[in-house]
């Protein structure tokens, strides 16, 4: 396995992220220029180059993130990084959790569909505004938005089913709580590292059980984003869960 050093990994991901942003910017600009000035060979070639740069950057980021996550997971499991607590969730509770979470994800797929419809409707309206009559533009927007809604919802359903199939293969879930990271069934969650920091950690009642909800923030300045992770609490770990919440909230 390739060994990833933290400083080099950080620089690599940062550089690849900038490259991907540059590729996406080129793609967006070329689409705008082609919608206004028409399609030409040189614009098409630049658009294709932007797509290649974006795809290459994204693929490399995913590959390196996967390798680094596996390495960090092994370090935590082997005791190379201090572990604050270790949980095992029995098969019955884990099965109830991932099935209830799947049902919740399915209910939320409509929102993804509407988001896709709104985005593609705006793009198509902007692209066709000076090319067609108003009625034709409205019809095209409705058609594009309708198709985008169905595609967005289908993709969200497909992801929910993929997550369900992956989680159903786990019989006993394992969570390692380390100082700067959490290993959740071999998935790396950075808590206090590489620009990641805990925004809010709470204990809530979801899916007819108590769960810990980790909201992790990343980015700097106005370019911040958050991801939430839900971890079911075993019945005999209620007190320890309270201590973990206090421990990680001290980092915020």
Coordinates of N, CA and C in Angstrom, one line a residue:
X1 N 0.8 -1.2 0.0 CA 0.0 0.0 0.0 C 0.9 1.2 0.0
X2 N 0.5 2.2 -0.8 CA 1.3 3.5 -0.8 C 1.1 4.2 0.5
X3 N 2.3 4.7 1.0 CA 2.2 5.4 2.3 C 2.0 6.9 2.0
X4 N 1.0 7.5 2.7 CA 0.7 8.9 2.5 C 1.2 9.7 3.7
X5 N 2.0 10.7 3.5 CA 2.4 11.6 4.6 C 1.5 12.8 4.6
X6 N 1.1 13.2 5.8 CA 0.1 14.2 6.0 C 0.4 15.5 5.2
X7 N 1.6 16.1 5.4 CA 1.8 17.4 4.6 C 1.8 17.2 3.1
X8 N 2.4 16.2 2.6 CA 2.3 16.0 1.2 C 0.9 15.7 0.7
X9 N 0.2 14.9 1.4 CA -1.2 14.6 1.1 C -2.0 15.9 1.0
X10 N -1.9 16.8 2.0 CA -2.6 18.0 2.0 C -2.3 18.9 0.8
X11 N -1.0 19.0 0.5 CA -0.6 19.8 -0.7 C -1.1 19.2 -2.0
X12 N -1.1 17.9 -2.1 CA -1.6 17.2 -3.3 C -3.0 17.4 -3.5
X13 N -3.8 17.2 -2.4 CA -5.3 17.4 -2.5 C -5.6 18.9 -2.8
X14 N -4.9 19.8 -2.2 CA -5.1 21.2 -2.4 C -4.9 21.6 -3.9
X15 N -3.7 21.1 -4.4 CA -3.4 21.4 -5.8 C -4.4 20.8 -6.8
X16 N -4.8 19.5 -6.5 CA -5.8 18.9 -7.4 C -7.1 19.6 -7.3
X17 N -7.5 20.1 -6.1 CA -8.7 20.8 -6.0 C -8.7 22.1 -6.8
X18 N -7.6 22.8 -6.8 CA -7.5 24.0 -7.6 C -7.6 23.7 -9.1
X19 N -6.9 22.6 -9.5 CA -7.0 22.1 -10.9 C -8.4 21.8 -11.3
X20 N -9.1 21.1 -10.4 CA -10.5 20.7 -10.8 C -11.4 22.0 -10.9
X21 N -11.2 23.0 -10.0 CA -11.9 24.2 -10.0 C -11.6 24.9 -11.3
X22 N -10.4 24.9 -11.7 CA -10.0 25.6 -13.0 C -10.7 24.9 -14.2
X23 N -10.7 23.6 -14.2 CA -11.4 22.8 -15.2 C -12.8 23.1 -15.3
X24 N -13.5 23.1 -14.1 CA -14.9 23.4 -14.1 C -15.2 24.9 -14.6
X25 N -14.3 25.8 -14.2 CA -14.5 27.2 -14.6 C -14.5 27.3 -16.1
X26 N -13.5 26.6 -16.7 CA -13.4 26.6 -18.2 C -14.6 26.0 -18.8
X27 N -15.1 24.9 -18.3 CA -16.4 24.3 -18.8 C -17.5 25.3 -18.8
X28 N -17.7 25.9 -17.6 CA -18.8 26.9 -17.4 C -18.7 28.0 -18.4
X29 N -17.5 28.6 -18.5 CA -17.3 29.7 -19.4 C -17.6 29.4 -20.9
X30 N -17.1 28.2 -21.3 CA -17.3 27.8 -22.6 C -18.8 27.6 -23.0
X31 N -19.5 27.0 -22.0 CA -21.0 26.8 -22.2 C -21.7 28.1 -22.4
X32 N -21.3 29.1 -21.5 CA -21.9 30.5 -21.6 C -21.5 31.1 -22.9
X33 N -20.2 31.0 -23.3 CA -19.8 31.6 -24.6 C -20.5 31.0 -25.8
X34 N -20.7 29.7 -25.8 CA -21.3 29.0 -26.9 C -22.8 29.3 -26.9
X35 N -23.4 29.5 -25.8 CA -24.9 29.8 -25.8 C -25.1 31.2 -26.3
X36 N -24.1 32.1 -26.1 CA -24.3 33.5 -26.6 C -23.8 33.7 -28.0
X37 N -22.6 33.2 -28.3 CA -21.9 33.4 -29.6 C -22.1 32.3 -30.6
X38 N -22.6 31.1 -30.1 CA -22.7 30.0 -31.0 C -21.5 29.0 -30.8
X39 N -21.7 27.8 -31.3 CA -20.8 26.7 -31.2 C -19.7 26.8 -32.3
X40 N -18.4 26.8 -31.9 CA -17.3 26.8 -32.8 C -16.4 25.7 -32.4
X41 N -15.5 25.3 -33.4 CA -14.6 24.3 -33.1 C -13.6 24.6 -32.0
X42 N -13.1 25.8 -31.9 CA -12.1 26.1 -30.9 C -12.8 26.1 -29.5
X43 N -14.0 26.6 -29.4 CA -14.7 26.6 -28.1 C -15.0 25.1 -27.7
X44 N -15.4 24.3 -28.7 CA -15.6 22.9 -28.4 C -14.4 22.2 -27.9
X45 N -13.2 22.5 -28.5 CA -12.0 21.9 -28.0 C -11.6 22.3 -26.6
X46 N -11.8 23.6 -26.4 CA -11.5 24.1 -25.0 C -12.4 23.5 -24.0
X47 N -13.7 23.4 -24.3 CA -14.7 22.7 -23.5 C -14.3 21.3 -23.2
X48 N -13.9 20.5 -24.2 CA -13.4 19.2 -24.1 C -12.2 19.1 -23.2
X49 N -11.3 20.0 -23.3 CA -10.1 20.1 -22.5 C -10.5 20.3 -21.0
X50 N -11.4 21.2 -20.8 CA -11.9 21.5 -19.4 C -12.5 20.3 -18.8
X51 N -13.3 19.5 -19.6 CA -13.9 18.3 -19.1 C -12.8 17.3 -18.7
X52 N -11.8 17.1 -19.6 CA -10.7 16.2 -19.3 C -10.0 16.6 -18.0
X53 N -9.7 17.8 -17.8 CA -9.0 18.3 -16.6 C -9.8 18.0 -15.4
X54 N -11.1 18.3 -15.5 CA -12.0 18.1 -14.3 C -12.1 16.6 -14.0
X55 N -12.3 15.8 -15.0 CA -12.4 14.3 -14.8 C -11.1 13.8 -14.2
X56 N -10.0 14.2 -14.7 CA -8.7 13.7 -14.2 C -8.5 14.1 -12.8
X57 N -8.7 15.3 -12.5 CA -8.6 15.8 -11.1 C -9.5 15.1 -10.1
X58 N -10.7 15.0 -10.5 CA -11.7 14.3 -9.6 C -11.3 12.8 -9.4
X59 N -10.9 12.1 -10.4 CA -10.5 10.7 -10.3 C -9.3 10.6 -9.4
X60 N -8.3 11.5 -9.6 CA -7.1 11.4 -8.8 C -7.4 11.7 -7.3
X61 N -8.3 12.7 -7.1 CA -8.6 13.1 -5.7 C -9.3 11.9 -5.0
X62 N -10.3 11.2 -5.7 CA -11.0 10.1 -5.2 C -10.0 9.0 -4.8
X63 N -9.1 8.7 -5.8 CA -8.1 7.6 -5.6 C -7.2 7.9 -4.4
X64 N -6.7 9.1 -4.3 CA -5.8 9.4 -3.2 C -6.6 9.5 -1.8
X65 N -7.8 10.0 -1.9 CA -8.6 10.0 -0.6 C -8.9 8.6 -0.1
X66 N -9.2 7.7 -1.1 CA -9.5 6.3 -0.7 C -8.2 5.7 -0.1
X67 N -7.1 5.9 -0.7 CA -5.9 5.3 -0.1 C -5.5 5.9 1.2
X68 N -5.6 7.2 1.4 CA -5.3 7.8 2.7 C -6.3 7.3 3.7
X69 N -7.6 7.2 3.4 CA -8.6 6.8 4.4 C -8.3 5.3 4.8
X70 N -7.9 4.5 3.9 CA -7.5 3.1 4.3 C -6.3 3.1 5.2
X71 N -5.3 3.9 4.9 CA -4.1 4.0 5.7 C -4.4 4.5 7.1
X72 N -5.2 5.6 7.2 CA -5.6 6.1 8.5 C -6.4 5.1 9.3
X73 N -7.3 4.4 8.7 CA -8.1 3.4 9.4 C -7.3 2.3 10.0
X74 N -6.3 1.9 9.2 CA -5.4 0.8 9.7 C -4.5 1.4 10.9
X75 N -4.1 2.6 10.8 CA -3.3 3.2 11.9 C -4.1 3.2 13.2
X76 N -5.4 3.6 13.1 CA -6.2 3.7 14.3 C -6.5 2.3 14.8
X77 N -6.8 1.4 13.9 CA -7.1 0.0 14.4 C -5.9 -0.7 15.0
X78 N -4.7 -0.3 14.5 CA -3.4 -1.0 15.0 C -2.9 -0.2 16.2
X79 N -3.5 0.8 16.6 CA -3.0 1.5 17.8 C -2.0 2.6 17.5
X80 N -1.7 2.9 16.3 CA -0.8 4.0 16.0 C -1.3 5.4 16.3
X81 N -2.6 5.5 16.4 CA -3.2 6.8 16.8 C -4.1 6.5 18.0
X82 N -4.0 7.4 19.0 CA -4.7 7.1 20.2 C -6.2 7.1 20.0
X83 N -6.8 6.0 20.5 CA -8.3 5.8 20.4 C -9.0 6.2 21.7
X84 N -9.9 7.1 21.6 CA -10.7 7.6 22.8 C -11.7 6.5 23.2
X85 N -12.4 5.9 22.3 CA -13.4 4.9 22.6 C -13.6 4.0 21.4
X86 N -14.1 2.8 21.6 CA -14.4 1.9 20.5 C -15.7 1.3 20.8
X87 N -16.6 1.3 19.8 CA -17.9 0.8 19.9 C -18.1 -0.3 18.9
X88 N -19.0 -1.3 19.3 CA -19.5 -2.3 18.4 C -21.0 -2.3 18.5
X89 N -21.7 -2.2 17.3 CA -23.1 -2.2 17.3 C -23.6 -3.5 16.8
X90 N -24.4 -4.2 17.6 CA -24.9 -5.5 17.3 C -25.7 -5.5 16.0
X91 N -25.8 -6.7 15.4 CA -26.5 -6.8 14.1 C -27.9 -6.4 14.1
X92 N -28.7 -6.6 15.2 CA -30.1 -6.3 15.2 C -30.3 -4.8 15.2
X93 N -29.5 -4.1 16.0 CA -29.6 -2.6 16.1 C -29.1 -2.0 14.8
X94 N -28.0 -2.5 14.2 CA -27.5 -2.0 13.0 C -28.5 -2.2 11.8
X95 N -29.1 -3.3 11.8 CA -30.1 -3.6 10.7 C -31.3 -2.6 10.8
X96 N -31.8 -2.4 12.1 CA -32.9 -1.4 12.2 C -32.4 0.0 11.8
X97 N -31.2 0.3 12.1 CA -30.7 1.7 11.8 C -30.6 1.9 10.3
X98 N -29.9 1.0 9.6 CA -29.7 1.3 8.2 C -31.0 1.1 7.3
X99 N -31.9 0.3 7.8 CA -33.2 0.2 7.1 C -34.0 1.5 7.3
X100 N -34.0 2.0 8.5 CA -34.8 3.2 8.8 C -34.1 4.4 8.1
X101 N -32.8 4.4 8.0 CA -32.1 5.5 7.3 C -32.4 5.5 5.8
X102 N -32.5 4.2 5.3 CA -32.8 4.1 3.9 C -34.2 4.7 3.6
X103 N -35.1 4.4 4.4 CA -36.5 4.9 4.2 C -36.5 6.4 4.3
X104 N -35.7 7.0 5.2 CA -35.6 8.4 5.3 C -35.0 9.0 4.0
X105 N -33.9 8.4 3.5 CA -33.3 8.8 2.3 C -34.2 8.8 1.1
X106 N -35.0 7.8 1.0 CA -36.0 7.7 -0.1 C -37.0 8.8 0.0
X107 N -37.4 9.2 1.2 CA -38.4 10.3 1.3 C -37.7 11.6 0.9
X108 N -36.4 11.7 1.0 CA -35.7 13.0 0.7 C -35.3 13.0 -0.8
X109 N -35.6 12.0 -1.6 CA -35.1 12.0 -3.0 C -35.9 13.1 -3.8
X110 N -37.1 13.4 -3.4 CA -37.9 14.4 -4.1 C -37.1 15.7 -4.1
X111 N -36.5 16.1 -3.0 CA -35.8 17.3 -2.9 C -34.6 17.4 -3.8
X112 N -33.9 16.3 -4.0 CA -32.8 16.2 -5.0 C -33.4 16.4 -6.4
X113 N -34.6 15.8 -6.7 CA -35.2 16.0 -8.0 C -35.5 17.5 -8.3
X114 N -36.1 18.2 -7.3 CA -36.4 19.6 -7.5 C -35.2 20.4 -7.6
X115 N -34.1 20.1 -6.9 CA -32.9 20.9 -7.0 C -32.3 20.7 -8.5
X116 N -32.3 19.5 -9.0 CA -31.8 19.3 -10.3 C -32.7 20.0 -11.4
X117 N -34.0 20.0 -11.1 CA -35.0 20.6 -12.1 C -34.7 22.1 -12.1
X118 N -34.5 22.7 -10.9 CA -34.3 24.2 -10.8 C -33.0 24.6 -11.5
X119 N -32.0 23.8 -11.3 CA -30.7 24.1 -11.8 C -30.7 24.1 -13.4
X120 N -31.2 22.9 -13.9 CA -31.2 22.7 -15.3 C -32.2 23.6 -16.0
X121 N -33.3 24.0 -15.3 CA -34.3 24.9 -15.9 C -33.6 26.3 -16.1
X122 N -32.9 26.7 -15.1 CA -32.2 28.0 -15.2 C -31.1 28.0 -16.3
X123 N -30.4 26.9 -16.4 CA -29.3 26.8 -17.4 C -30.0 26.8 -18.8
X124 N -31.0 26.0 -19.0 CA -31.7 26.0 -20.3 C -32.3 27.3 -20.7
X125 N -33.0 27.9 -19.7 CA -33.6 29.2 -20.0 C -32.6 30.3 -20.4
X126 N -31.4 30.3 -19.7 CA -30.4 31.3 -20.1 C -29.8 31.0 -21.5
X127 N -29.7 29.7 -21.8 CA -29.0 29.3 -23.1 C -30.0 29.6 -24.2
X128 N -31.3 29.5 -24.0 CA -32.2 29.6 -25.1 C -32.9 30.9 -25.2
X129 N -32.6 31.8 -24.3 CA -33.4 33.1 -24.2 C -33.4 33.9 -25.5
X130 N -32.2 34.0 -26.1 CA -32.1 34.8 -27.4 C -32.2 34.0 -28.6
X131 N -32.6 32.7 -28.5 CA -32.6 31.9 -29.7 C -34.0 31.5 -30.1
X132 N -35.0 31.5 -29.2 CA -36.3 31.0 -29.5 C -37.3 32.1 -29.0
X133 N -38.6 31.9 -29.4 CA -39.6 32.7 -28.9 C -39.9 32.4 -27.5
X134 N -40.6 33.3 -26.8 CA -40.8 33.2 -25.4 C -41.6 31.9 -25.0
X135 N -42.6 31.6 -25.8 CA -43.4 30.4 -25.6 C -42.6 29.2 -25.8
X136 N -41.8 29.2 -26.8 CA -40.9 28.0 -27.0 C -39.9 27.8 -25.9
X137 N -39.3 28.9 -25.4 CA -38.4 28.9 -24.3 C -39.1 28.3 -23.1
X138 N -40.3 28.7 -22.8 CA -41.0 28.2 -21.6 C -41.3 26.7 -21.7
X139 N -41.7 26.3 -22.9 CA -41.9 24.8 -23.2 C -40.6 24.0 -23.0
X140 N -39.5 24.5 -23.5 CA -38.2 23.8 -23.3 C -37.8 23.8 -21.9
X141 N -38.0 24.9 -21.1 CA -37.7 24.9 -19.7 C -38.5 23.8 -19.0
X142 N -39.8 23.8 -19.3 CA -40.6 22.8 -18.6 C -40.2 21.3 -18.9
X143 N -39.9 21.1 -20.2 CA -39.4 19.7 -20.6 C -38.1 19.4 -19.9
X144 N -37.1 20.3 -20.0 CA -35.8 20.1 -19.4 C -35.9 19.9 -17.9
X145 N -36.7 20.7 -17.2 CA -36.9 20.6 -15.8 C -37.6 19.3 -15.4
X146 N -38.6 18.9 -16.2 CA -39.2 17.6 -15.9 C -38.3 16.5 -16.0
X147 N -37.5 16.4 -17.1 CA -36.5 15.3 -17.2 C -35.5 15.4 -16.1
X148 N -35.0 16.6 -15.8 CA -34.0 16.7 -14.8 C -34.5 16.3 -13.4
X149 N -35.8 16.6 -13.2 CA -36.4 16.1 -11.9 C -36.4 14.6 -11.8
X150 N -36.8 13.9 -12.9 CA -36.8 12.5 -12.8 C -35.4 11.9 -12.7
X151 N -34.4 12.5 -13.5 CA -33.1 12.0 -13.4 C -32.5 12.2 -12.0
X152 N -32.7 13.4 -11.4 CA -32.1 13.8 -10.1 C -32.7 12.8 -9.0
X153 N -34.0 12.6 -9.1 CA -34.6 11.7 -8.1 C -34.2 10.3 -8.3
X154 N -34.0 9.8 -9.6 CA -33.5 8.5 -9.8 C -32.1 8.3 -9.3
X155 N -31.2 9.3 -9.5 CA -29.9 9.2 -9.0 C -29.8 9.1 -7.5
X156 N -30.7 9.9 -6.8 CA -30.7 9.9 -5.4 C -31.2 8.5 -4.9
X157 N -32.2 8.0 -5.6 CA -32.7 6.6 -5.2 C -31.7 5.6 -5.4
X158 N -30.9 5.7 -6.5 CA -29.9 4.7 -6.8 C -28.8 4.8 -5.7
X159 N -28.4 6.0 -5.3 CA -27.4 6.2 -4.2 C -27.9 5.6 -2.9
X160 N -29.2 5.8 -2.6 CA -29.8 5.3 -1.3 C -29.7 3.7 -1.4
X161 N -30.1 3.2 -2.5 CA -30.0 1.7 -2.6 C -28.6 1.1 -2.5
X162 N -27.7 1.9 -3.1 CA -26.3 1.4 -3.1 C -25.8 1.5 -1.6
X163 N -26.1 2.5 -0.9 CA -25.8 2.6 0.5 C -26.4 1.5 1.3
X164 N -27.7 1.2 1.0 CA -28.4 0.1 1.7 C -27.7 -1.2 1.5
X165 N -27.3 -1.5 0.2 CA -26.7 -2.8 -0.1 C -25.3 -2.9 0.6
X166 N -24.6 -1.8 0.6 CA -23.2 -1.8 1.3 C -23.4 -2.0 2.8
X167 N -24.3 -1.3 3.4 CA -24.5 -1.4 4.9 C -25.1 -2.7 5.3
X168 N -25.9 -3.3 4.4 CA -26.5 -4.6 4.8 C -25.4 -5.7 4.8
X169 N -24.3 -5.5 4.2 CA -23.2 -6.5 4.2 C -22.4 -6.5 5.5
X170 N -22.6 -5.5 6.3 CA -22.0 -5.3 7.6 C -22.8 -6.0 8.7
X171 N -22.3 -7.0 9.4 CA -23.1 -7.6 10.4 C -22.9 -7.0 11.8
X172 N -21.7 -6.6 12.1 CA -21.5 -5.9 13.4 C -20.7 -4.6 13.0
X173 N -21.3 -3.5 13.3 CA -20.7 -2.2 12.9 C -19.6 -1.9 14.0
X174 N -18.5 -1.3 13.5 CA -17.4 -0.9 14.4 C -17.1 0.6 14.2
X175 N -17.0 1.3 15.3 CA -16.7 2.7 15.3 C -15.5 2.9 16.3
X176 N -14.4 3.5 15.7 CA -13.3 3.9 16.5 C -13.2 5.4 16.6
X177 N -13.3 5.9 17.8 CA -13.3 7.4 18.1 C -11.9 7.7 18.5
X178 N -11.1 8.4 17.6 CA -9.8 8.8 17.9 C -9.8 10.3 18.1
X179 N -8.6 10.9 18.4 CA -8.5 12.3 18.8 C -8.9 13.2 17.7
X180 N -8.4 12.9 16.5 CA -8.6 13.9 15.4 C -9.4 13.2 14.3
X181 N -9.9 12.0 14.5 CA -10.7 11.4 13.4 C -11.6 10.3 14.0
X182 N -12.5 9.8 13.2 CA -13.4 8.7 13.6 C -13.4 7.7 12.4
X183 N -13.2 6.5 12.8 CA -13.3 5.4 11.8 C -14.6 4.7 11.9
X184 N -15.5 4.9 10.9 CA -16.9 4.5 11.0 C -17.0 3.3 10.0
X185 N -16.9 2.1 10.4 CA -16.9 1.0 9.5 C -15.9 1.1 8.4
X186 N -14.6 1.4 8.8 CA -13.5 1.6 7.9 C -13.6 2.9 7.0
X187 N -14.6 3.7 7.3 CA -14.7 5.0 6.6 C -14.1 6.1 7.5
X188 N -13.2 6.9 6.9 CA -12.5 7.9 7.7 C -13.3 9.2 7.7
X189 N -13.6 9.7 8.9 CA -14.2 11.0 9.2 C -13.2 11.9 9.9
X190 N -12.7 12.9 9.2 CA -11.8 13.8 9.9 C -12.6 14.8 10.7
X191 N -12.1 14.9 12.0 CA -12.8 15.8 12.9 C -12.0 17.0 13.2
X192 N -10.7 16.9 13.3 CA -9.9 18.1 13.7 C -8.6 18.0 12.9
X193 N -8.7 18.1 11.6 CA -7.5 18.0 10.8 C -7.7 18.4 9.4
X194 N -6.7 19.0 8.7 CA -6.8 19.3 7.3 C -7.9 20.3 7.0
X195 N -8.1 21.3 7.9 CA -9.2 22.2 7.7 C -10.6 21.7 8.1
X196 N -10.6 20.5 8.6 CA -11.9 20.0 9.1 C -12.0 20.3 10.6
X197 N -13.2 20.6 11.1 CA -13.4 20.9 12.5 C -14.9 20.6 12.9
X198 N -15.1 20.1 14.1 CA -16.5 19.8 14.5 C -17.3 21.1 14.7
X199 N -18.4 21.2 14.0 CA -19.3 22.4 14.1 C -20.3 22.1 15.3
X200 N -20.8 20.9 15.3 CA -21.8 20.6 16.4 C -21.9 19.1 16.5
X201 N -21.8 18.6 17.7 CA -22.0 17.2 18.0 C -23.2 17.1 19.0
X202 N -24.2 16.4 18.7 CA -25.4 16.3 19.6 C -25.8 14.8 19.7
X203 N -26.6 14.6 20.7 CA -27.3 13.3 20.8 C -28.8 13.5 20.5
X204 N -29.3 12.8 19.6 CA -30.7 13.0 19.2 C -31.4 11.7 19.2
X205 N -32.8 11.7 19.1 CA -33.6 10.5 18.9 C -34.0 10.5 17.5
X206 N -33.5 9.5 16.7 CA -33.9 9.3 15.3 C -34.1 7.8 15.1
X207 N -34.9 7.5 14.2 CA -35.1 6.1 13.8 C -35.5 5.2 15.0
X208 N -36.2 5.8 16.0 CA -36.6 5.1 17.2 C -35.4 4.6 18.0
X209 N -34.4 5.4 18.0 CA -33.2 5.0 18.8 C -32.4 6.3 19.1
X210 N -31.5 6.3 20.0 CA -30.6 7.4 20.3 C -29.4 7.3 19.3
X211 N -29.1 8.5 18.8 CA -28.0 8.5 17.8 C -27.1 9.7 18.1
X212 N -25.8 9.6 17.8 CA -24.9 10.8 17.8 C -24.9 11.4 16.4
X213 N -25.1 12.7 16.3 CA -25.0 13.4 15.0 C -23.8 14.3 15.0
X214 N -22.8 14.0 14.2 CA -21.6 14.8 14.0 C -21.8 15.7 12.8
X215 N -21.7 17.0 13.0 CA -21.7 17.9 11.9 C -20.3 18.5 11.8
X216 N -19.6 18.2 10.7 CA -18.2 18.5 10.5 C -18.1 19.6 9.5
X217 N -17.4 20.7 9.8 CA -17.3 21.8 8.9 C -15.9 21.8 8.2
X218 N -15.9 22.2 7.0 CA -14.6 22.3 6.3 C -14.5 23.6 5.5
X219 N -13.3 24.0 5.1 CA -13.2 25.2 4.3 C -12.8 26.4 5.2
X220 N -12.5 27.5 4.5 CA -12.1 28.7 5.2 C -12.9 29.9 4.7
X221 N -13.0 31.0 5.5 CA -13.7 32.2 5.1 C -15.2 31.9 4.7
X222 N -15.5 32.4 3.6 CA -16.9 32.3 3.1 C -17.1 30.9 2.4
X223 N -16.0 30.2 2.1 CA -16.1 28.9 1.4 C -16.1 27.8 2.4
X224 N -17.2 27.7 3.1 CA -17.3 26.6 4.1 C -18.5 25.7 3.7
X225 N -18.3 24.5 4.1 CA -19.4 23.5 3.8 C -19.4 22.6 5.0
X226 N -20.6 21.9 5.2 CA -20.7 21.0 6.3 C -21.3 19.7 5.9
X227 N -20.8 18.6 6.6 CA -21.4 17.3 6.3 C -21.8 16.7 7.7
X228 N -22.9 15.9 7.7 CA -23.4 15.3 8.9 C -23.3 13.8 8.8
X229 N -22.9 13.2 9.9 CA -22.8 11.8 10.1 C -23.6 11.3 11.3
X230 N -24.4 10.3 11.1 CA -25.2 9.8 12.2 C -24.7 8.4 12.6
X231 N -24.5 8.3 13.9 CA -23.9 7.1 14.5 C -24.9 6.6 15.6
X232 N -25.5 5.4 15.4 CA -26.4 4.8 16.4 C -25.6 4.6 17.7
X233 N -26.2 4.8 18.9 CA -25.6 4.6 20.2 C -26.1 3.3 20.7
X234 N -25.2 2.3 21.0 CA -25.5 1.1 21.7 C -26.2 1.3 23.0
X235 N -27.1 0.5 23.4 CA -27.8 0.7 24.7 C -26.9 0.8 25.9
X236 N -25.8 0.2 25.9 CA -24.9 0.2 27.0 C -23.8 1.3 26.9
X237 N -23.9 2.2 25.9 CA -22.9 3.2 25.7 C -23.5 4.6 25.9
X238 N -24.6 4.8 26.6 CA -25.3 6.1 26.7 C -24.4 7.0 27.5
X239 N -23.8 6.6 28.6 CA -23.0 7.5 29.4 C -21.7 7.9 28.6
X240 N -21.1 6.9 28.0 CA -19.9 7.1 27.2 C -20.2 8.1 26.0
X241 N -21.4 8.0 25.5 CA -21.8 8.9 24.4 C -21.8 10.3 24.9
X242 N -22.3 10.6 26.1 CA -22.3 11.9 26.6 C -20.9 12.5 26.8
X243 N -20.0 11.6 27.2 CA -18.6 12.0 27.4 C -17.9 12.3 26.0
X244 N -18.3 11.5 25.0 CA -17.7 11.8 23.7 C -18.2 13.1 23.1
X245 N -19.5 13.4 23.4 CA -20.1 14.7 22.9 C -19.3 15.8 23.5
X246 N -19.1 15.8 24.8 CA -18.4 16.8 25.5 C -16.9 16.9 25.0
X247 N -16.3 15.8 24.8 CA -14.9 15.8 24.4 C -14.8 16.4 23.0
X248 N -15.6 16.1 22.0 CA -15.5 16.6 20.7 C -16.0 18.1 20.6
X249 N -17.0 18.4 21.4 CA -17.4 19.8 21.4 C -16.4 20.8 22.0
X250 N -15.5 20.3 22.8 CA -14.4 21.2 23.3 C -13.5 21.6 22.2
X251 N -13.5 20.9 21.0 CA -12.6 21.2 19.9 C -13.2 22.4 19.1
X252 N -14.5 22.6 19.2 CA -15.1 23.6 18.3 C -14.7 25.0 18.7

